[in-house]
GROMACS .gro file of C-alpha atoms in nm:
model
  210
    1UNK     CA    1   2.382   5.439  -8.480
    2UNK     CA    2   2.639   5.202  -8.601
    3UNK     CA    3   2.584   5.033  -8.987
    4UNK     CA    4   2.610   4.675  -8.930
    5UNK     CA    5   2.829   4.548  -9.222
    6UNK     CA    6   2.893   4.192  -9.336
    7UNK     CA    7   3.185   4.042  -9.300
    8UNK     CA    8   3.310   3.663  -9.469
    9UNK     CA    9   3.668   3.601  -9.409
   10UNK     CA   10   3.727   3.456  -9.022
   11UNK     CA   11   4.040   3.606  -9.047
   12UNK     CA   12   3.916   3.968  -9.081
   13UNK     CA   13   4.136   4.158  -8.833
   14UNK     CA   14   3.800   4.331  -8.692
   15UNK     CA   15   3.697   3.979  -8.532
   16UNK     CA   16   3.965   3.959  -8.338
   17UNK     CA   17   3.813   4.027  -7.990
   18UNK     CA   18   3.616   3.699  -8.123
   19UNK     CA   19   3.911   3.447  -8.192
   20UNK     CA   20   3.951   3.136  -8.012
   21UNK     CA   21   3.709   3.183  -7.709
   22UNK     CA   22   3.742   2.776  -7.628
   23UNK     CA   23   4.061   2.828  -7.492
   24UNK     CA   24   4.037   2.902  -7.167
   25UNK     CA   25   4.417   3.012  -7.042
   26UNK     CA   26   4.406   3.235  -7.372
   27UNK     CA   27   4.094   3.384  -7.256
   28UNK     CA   28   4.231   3.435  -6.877
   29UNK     CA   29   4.590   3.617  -7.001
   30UNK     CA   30   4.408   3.829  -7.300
   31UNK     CA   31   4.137   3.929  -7.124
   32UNK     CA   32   4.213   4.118  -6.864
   33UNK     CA   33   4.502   4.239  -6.993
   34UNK     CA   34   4.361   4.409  -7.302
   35UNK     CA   35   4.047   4.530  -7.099
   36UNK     CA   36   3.773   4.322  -7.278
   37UNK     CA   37   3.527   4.024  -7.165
   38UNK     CA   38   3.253   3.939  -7.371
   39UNK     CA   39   2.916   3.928  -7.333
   40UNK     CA   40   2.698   3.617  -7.499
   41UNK     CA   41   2.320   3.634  -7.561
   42UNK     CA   42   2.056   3.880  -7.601
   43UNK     CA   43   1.986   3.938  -7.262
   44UNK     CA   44   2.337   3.929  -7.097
   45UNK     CA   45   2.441   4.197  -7.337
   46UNK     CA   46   2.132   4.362  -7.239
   47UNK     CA   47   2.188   4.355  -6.885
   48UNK     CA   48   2.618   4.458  -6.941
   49UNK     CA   49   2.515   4.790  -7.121
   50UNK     CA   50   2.246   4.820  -6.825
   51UNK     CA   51   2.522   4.797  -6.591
   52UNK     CA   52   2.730   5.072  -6.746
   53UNK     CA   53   2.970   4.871  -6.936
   54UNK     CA   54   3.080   5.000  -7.290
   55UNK     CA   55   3.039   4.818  -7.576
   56UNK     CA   56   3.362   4.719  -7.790
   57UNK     CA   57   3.184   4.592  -8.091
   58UNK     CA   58   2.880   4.343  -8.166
   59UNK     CA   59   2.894   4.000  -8.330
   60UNK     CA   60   2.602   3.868  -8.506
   61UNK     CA   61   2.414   3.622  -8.726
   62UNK     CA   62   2.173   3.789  -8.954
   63UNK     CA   63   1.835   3.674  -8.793
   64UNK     CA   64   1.937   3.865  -8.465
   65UNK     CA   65   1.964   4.203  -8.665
   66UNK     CA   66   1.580   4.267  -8.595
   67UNK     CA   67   1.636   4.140  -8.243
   68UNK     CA   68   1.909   4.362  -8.159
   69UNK     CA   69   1.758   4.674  -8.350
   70UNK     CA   70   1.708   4.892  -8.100
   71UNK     CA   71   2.107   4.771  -7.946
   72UNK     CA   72   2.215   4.859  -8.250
   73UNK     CA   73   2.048   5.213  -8.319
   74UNK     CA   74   2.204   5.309  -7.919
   75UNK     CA   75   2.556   5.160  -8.074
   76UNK     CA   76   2.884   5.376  -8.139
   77UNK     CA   77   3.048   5.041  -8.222
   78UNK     CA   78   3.066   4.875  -8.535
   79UNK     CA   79   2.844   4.580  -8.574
   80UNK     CA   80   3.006   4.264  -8.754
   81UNK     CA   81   2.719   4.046  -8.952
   82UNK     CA   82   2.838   3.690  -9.023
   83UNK     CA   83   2.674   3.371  -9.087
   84UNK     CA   84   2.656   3.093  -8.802
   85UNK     CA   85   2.962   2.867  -8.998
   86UNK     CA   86   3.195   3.193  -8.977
   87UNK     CA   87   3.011   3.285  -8.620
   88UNK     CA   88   3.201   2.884  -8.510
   89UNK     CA   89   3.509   2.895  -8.721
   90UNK     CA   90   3.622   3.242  -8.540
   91UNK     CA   91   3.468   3.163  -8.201
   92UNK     CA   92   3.561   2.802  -8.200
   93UNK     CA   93   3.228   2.668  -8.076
   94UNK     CA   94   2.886   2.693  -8.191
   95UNK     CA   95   2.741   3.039  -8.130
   96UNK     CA   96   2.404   2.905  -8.019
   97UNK     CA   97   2.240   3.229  -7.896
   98UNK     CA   98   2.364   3.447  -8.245
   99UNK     CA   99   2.497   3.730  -8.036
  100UNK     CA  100   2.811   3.860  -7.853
  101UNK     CA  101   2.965   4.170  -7.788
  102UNK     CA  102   3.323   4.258  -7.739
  103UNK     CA  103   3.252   4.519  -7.407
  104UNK     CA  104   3.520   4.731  -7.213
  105UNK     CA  105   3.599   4.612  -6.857
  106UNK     CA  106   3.570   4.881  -6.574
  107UNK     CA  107   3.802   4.933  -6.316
  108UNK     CA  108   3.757   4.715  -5.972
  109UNK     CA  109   3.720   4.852  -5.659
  110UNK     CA  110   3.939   4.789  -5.344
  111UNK     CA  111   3.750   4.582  -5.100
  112UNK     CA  112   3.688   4.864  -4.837
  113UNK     CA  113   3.509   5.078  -5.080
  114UNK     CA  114   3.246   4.804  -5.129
  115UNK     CA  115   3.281   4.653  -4.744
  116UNK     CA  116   3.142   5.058  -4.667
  117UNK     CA  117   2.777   5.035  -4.549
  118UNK     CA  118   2.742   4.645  -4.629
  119UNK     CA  119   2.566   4.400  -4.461
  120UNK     CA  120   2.611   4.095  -4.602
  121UNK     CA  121   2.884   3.987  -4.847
  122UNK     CA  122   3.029   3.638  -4.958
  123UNK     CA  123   3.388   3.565  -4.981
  124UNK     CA  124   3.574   3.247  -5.219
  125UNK     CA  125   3.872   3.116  -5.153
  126UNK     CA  126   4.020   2.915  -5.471
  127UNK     CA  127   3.687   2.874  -5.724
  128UNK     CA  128   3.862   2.813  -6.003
  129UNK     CA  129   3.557   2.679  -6.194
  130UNK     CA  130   3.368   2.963  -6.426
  131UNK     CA  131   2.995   2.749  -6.464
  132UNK     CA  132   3.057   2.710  -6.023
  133UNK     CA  133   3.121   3.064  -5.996
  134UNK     CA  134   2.842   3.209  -6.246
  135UNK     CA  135   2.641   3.020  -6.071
  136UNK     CA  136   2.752   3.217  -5.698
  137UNK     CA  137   2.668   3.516  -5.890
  138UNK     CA  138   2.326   3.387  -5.911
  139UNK     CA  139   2.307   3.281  -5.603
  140UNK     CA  140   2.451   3.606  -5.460
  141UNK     CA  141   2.249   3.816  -5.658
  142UNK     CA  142   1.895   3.613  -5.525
  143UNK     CA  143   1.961   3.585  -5.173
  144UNK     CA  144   2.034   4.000  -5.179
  145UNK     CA  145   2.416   3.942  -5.104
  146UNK     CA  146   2.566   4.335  -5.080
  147UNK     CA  147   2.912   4.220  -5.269
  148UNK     CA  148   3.114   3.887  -5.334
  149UNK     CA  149   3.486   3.916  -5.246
  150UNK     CA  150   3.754   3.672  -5.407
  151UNK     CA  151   4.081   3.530  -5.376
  152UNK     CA  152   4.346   3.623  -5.625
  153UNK     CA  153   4.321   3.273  -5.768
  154UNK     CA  154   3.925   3.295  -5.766
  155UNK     CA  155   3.825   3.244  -6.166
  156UNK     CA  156   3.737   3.532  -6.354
  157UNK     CA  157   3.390   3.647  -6.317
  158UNK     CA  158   3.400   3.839  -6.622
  159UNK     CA  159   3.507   3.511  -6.811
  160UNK     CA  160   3.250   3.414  -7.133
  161UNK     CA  161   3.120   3.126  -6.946
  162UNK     CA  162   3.066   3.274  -6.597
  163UNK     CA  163   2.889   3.589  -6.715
  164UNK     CA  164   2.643   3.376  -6.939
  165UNK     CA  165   2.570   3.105  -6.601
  166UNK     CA  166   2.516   3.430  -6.425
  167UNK     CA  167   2.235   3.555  -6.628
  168UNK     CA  168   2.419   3.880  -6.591
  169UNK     CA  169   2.432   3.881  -6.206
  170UNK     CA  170   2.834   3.968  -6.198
  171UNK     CA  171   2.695   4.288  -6.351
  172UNK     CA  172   2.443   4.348  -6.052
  173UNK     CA  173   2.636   4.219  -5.801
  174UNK     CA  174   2.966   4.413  -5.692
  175UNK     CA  175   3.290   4.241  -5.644
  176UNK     CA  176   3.659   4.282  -5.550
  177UNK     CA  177   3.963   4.103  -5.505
  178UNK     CA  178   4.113   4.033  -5.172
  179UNK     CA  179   4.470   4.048  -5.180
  180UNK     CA  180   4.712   3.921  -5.041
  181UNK     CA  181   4.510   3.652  -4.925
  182UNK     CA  182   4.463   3.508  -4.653
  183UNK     CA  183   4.609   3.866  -4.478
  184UNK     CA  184   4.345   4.068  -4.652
  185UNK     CA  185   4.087   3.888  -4.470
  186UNK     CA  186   4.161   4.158  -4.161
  187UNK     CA  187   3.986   4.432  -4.428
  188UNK     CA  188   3.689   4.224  -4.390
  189UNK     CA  189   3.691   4.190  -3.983
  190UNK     CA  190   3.803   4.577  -3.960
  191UNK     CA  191   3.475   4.662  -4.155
  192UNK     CA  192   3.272   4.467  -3.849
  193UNK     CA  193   3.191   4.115  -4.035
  194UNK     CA  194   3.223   3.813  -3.834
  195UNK     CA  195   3.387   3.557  -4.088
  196UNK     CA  196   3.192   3.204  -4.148
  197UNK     CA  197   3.324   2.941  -4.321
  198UNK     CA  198   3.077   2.664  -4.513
  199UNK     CA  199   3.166   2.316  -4.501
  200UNK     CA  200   2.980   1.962  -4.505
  201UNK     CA  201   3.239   1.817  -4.218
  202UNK     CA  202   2.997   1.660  -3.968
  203UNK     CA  203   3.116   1.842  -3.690
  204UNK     CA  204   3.016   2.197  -3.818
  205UNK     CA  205   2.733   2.381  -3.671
  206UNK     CA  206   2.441   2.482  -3.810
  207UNK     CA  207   2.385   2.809  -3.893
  208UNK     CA  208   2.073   2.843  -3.672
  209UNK     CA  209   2.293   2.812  -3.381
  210UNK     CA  210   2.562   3.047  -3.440
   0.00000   0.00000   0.00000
């Protein structure tokens, strides 16, 4: 069980996984690059320690303490307390939901690995947009998708914004990268998947037909 202790100065080195999460390119370089994506809300840090992912430290307002007990008690992180004015002067936004956790990223898979005994998957090309693609992840996870495949310029799914759209569904839902695109597309026709592409051109056919 971690302590939770207070802390009062937005500065404090140990909120840095925290700093500046309104700035998007920031967010996309630091990231991945230092292995972290954080989690917001009760139940999205919930569902990421569910999944498997570990837990970098917690961030929280004092009336989620009772909340989060039993998160806590499970915890071998440190748990920062802070009131909601520090919670927005570190984060850069107001913390609505009172929680977030710094978590450690896991390695992806290649997209054969995932490809291996599915039946369905969906593939983006160029979704740049994290609410758009949080929202896929919903969408993925409810219509029983097997695994989402993206582009290399796809947005990050592990971004703030996409996880909390998702409800947590980029946990449930595997994913890769196909690169180099569009070449890597052949991994997904080797595995036995006919390719279909959506689009709201008039002369595409519906997909009762095909």
């Amino acid at each position: 069980m971690s302590e939770p202790s207070t802390v009062t100065d937005p500065a404090d080195p140990r909120l840095a996984d925290y700093t500046g999460l309104t700035d998007v390119e920031l967010r996309r370089r630091r990231e991945p690059a230092e292995g972290l994506f954080i989690a917001e809300g009760e139940k999205v840090i919930r569902r990421a320690l569910a999944a498997g992912y570990r837990m970098r430290s917690m961030l929280l307002t004092a009336k989620w303490l009772d909340v989060m007990a039993d998160v806590i008690a499970e915890a071998d992180a440190p748990v920062h307390v802070v009131d909601p004015h520090l919670a927005e002067a570190v984060t850069g936004y107001h913390v609505h939901r009172g929680a977030l956790a710094s978590m450690e990223r896991k390695p992806l898979p290649d997209a054969a690995t995932l490809l291996t005994g599915a039946r369905r998957v969906a593939v983006l090309e160029g979704l740049v947009d994290h609410t758009n693609l949080g929202a896929i992840f919903r969408s993925a996870a409810a219509l029983g998708m097997d695994a989402v495949l993206l582009s290399p310029d796809c947005a990050d799914p592990l971004y703030r914004r996409a996880v909390k759209v998702s409800m947590g569904a980029v946990f449930a839902v595997p994913y890769a990268r196909l690169d180099p695109w569009p070449a890597a597309l052949d991994t997904v026709r080797a595995a036995g998947f006919t390719l279909l592409a959506l689009t709201p051109a008039e002369t595409a056919l519906d997909l009762p037909t095909l």
